[in-house]
Short mmCIF file of C-alpha atoms in Angstrom, two decimals:
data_model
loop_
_atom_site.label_atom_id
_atom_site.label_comp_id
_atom_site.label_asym_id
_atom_site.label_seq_id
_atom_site.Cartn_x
_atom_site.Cartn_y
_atom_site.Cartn_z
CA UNK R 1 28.37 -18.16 -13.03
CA UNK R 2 25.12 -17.42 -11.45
CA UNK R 3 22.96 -14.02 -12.63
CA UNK R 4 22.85 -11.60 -9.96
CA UNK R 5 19.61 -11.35 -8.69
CA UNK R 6 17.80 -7.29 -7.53
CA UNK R 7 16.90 -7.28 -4.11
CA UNK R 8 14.84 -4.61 -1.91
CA UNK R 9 14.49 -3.77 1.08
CA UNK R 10 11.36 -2.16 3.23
CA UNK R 11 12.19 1.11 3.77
CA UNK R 12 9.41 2.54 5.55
CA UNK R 13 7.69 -0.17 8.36
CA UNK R 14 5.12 2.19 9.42
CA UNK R 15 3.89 2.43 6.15
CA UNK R 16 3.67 -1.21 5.79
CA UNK R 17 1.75 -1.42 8.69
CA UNK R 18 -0.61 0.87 7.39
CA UNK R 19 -1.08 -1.02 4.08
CA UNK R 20 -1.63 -4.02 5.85
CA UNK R 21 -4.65 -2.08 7.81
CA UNK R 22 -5.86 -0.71 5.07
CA UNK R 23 -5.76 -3.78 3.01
CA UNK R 24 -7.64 -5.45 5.67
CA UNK R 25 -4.96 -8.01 6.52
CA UNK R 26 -4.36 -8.87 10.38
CA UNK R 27 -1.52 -10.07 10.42
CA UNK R 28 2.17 -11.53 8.60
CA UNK R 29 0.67 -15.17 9.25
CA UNK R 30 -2.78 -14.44 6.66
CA UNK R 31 -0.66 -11.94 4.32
CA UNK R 32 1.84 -14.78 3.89
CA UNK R 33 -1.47 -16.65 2.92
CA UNK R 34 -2.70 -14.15 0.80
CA UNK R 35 0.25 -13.63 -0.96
CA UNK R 36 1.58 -17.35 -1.20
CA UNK R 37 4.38 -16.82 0.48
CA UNK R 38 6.14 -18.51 2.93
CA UNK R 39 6.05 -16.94 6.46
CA UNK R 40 9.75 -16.79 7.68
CA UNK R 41 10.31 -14.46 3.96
CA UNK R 42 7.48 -11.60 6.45
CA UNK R 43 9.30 -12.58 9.74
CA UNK R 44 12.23 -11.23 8.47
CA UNK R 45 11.02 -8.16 6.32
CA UNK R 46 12.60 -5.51 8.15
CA UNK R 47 16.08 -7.12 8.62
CA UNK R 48 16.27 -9.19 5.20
CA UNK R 49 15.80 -7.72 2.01
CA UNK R 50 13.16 -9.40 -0.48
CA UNK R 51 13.54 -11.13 -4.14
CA UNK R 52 11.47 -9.28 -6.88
CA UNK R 53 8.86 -11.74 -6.71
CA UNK R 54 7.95 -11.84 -2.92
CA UNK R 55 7.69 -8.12 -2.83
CA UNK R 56 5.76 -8.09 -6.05
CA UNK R 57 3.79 -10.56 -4.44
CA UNK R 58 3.07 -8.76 -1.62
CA UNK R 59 2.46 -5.41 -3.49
CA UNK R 60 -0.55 -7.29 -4.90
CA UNK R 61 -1.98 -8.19 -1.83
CA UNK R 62 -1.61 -4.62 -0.19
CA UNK R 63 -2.75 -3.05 -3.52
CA UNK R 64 -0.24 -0.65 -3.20
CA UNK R 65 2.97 0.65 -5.88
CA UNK R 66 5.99 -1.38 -4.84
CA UNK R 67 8.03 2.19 -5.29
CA UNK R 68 5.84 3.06 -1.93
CA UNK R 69 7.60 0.80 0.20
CA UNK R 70 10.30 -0.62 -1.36
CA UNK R 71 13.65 0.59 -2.74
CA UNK R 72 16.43 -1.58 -4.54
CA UNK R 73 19.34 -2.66 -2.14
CA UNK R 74 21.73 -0.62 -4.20
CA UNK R 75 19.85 2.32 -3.06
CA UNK R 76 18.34 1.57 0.27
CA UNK R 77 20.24 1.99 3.89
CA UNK R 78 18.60 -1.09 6.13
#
């Protein structure tokens, strides 16, 4: 039987967009870059929810808490 994996979701876009400003990133093509991720996992941020991994990932680059813009899937209304 496969483990269930956590998921999260973005809850707050706007203040994504402002990380991304204030982490000096352009755009979802160089923070994929940044972070090592692929690109589809950013086009699809706001309608897909993300592994533990990409949105650590991605935390790192933005330097921001993960509990700023994500919440667990259990928890979080898309």
């Amino acid at each position: 039987m496969r483990k269930r994996k956590d998921k999260y979701w973005l809850v707050d876009s706007d203040k994504f967009d402002a990380a991304l400003v204030k982490a000096g990133v352009k755009n979802k093509h160089d923070l994929a870059e940044k972070a090592k991720l692929d690109y589809s996992i950013l086009t699809h941020i706001y309608s897909r929810p993300l592994t533990p991994r990409s949105m650590t990932k991605i935390c790192l680059v933005l330097n921001v808490s993960a509990d700023d813009l994500f919440k667990p899937a259990t928890t979080a209304k898309k």
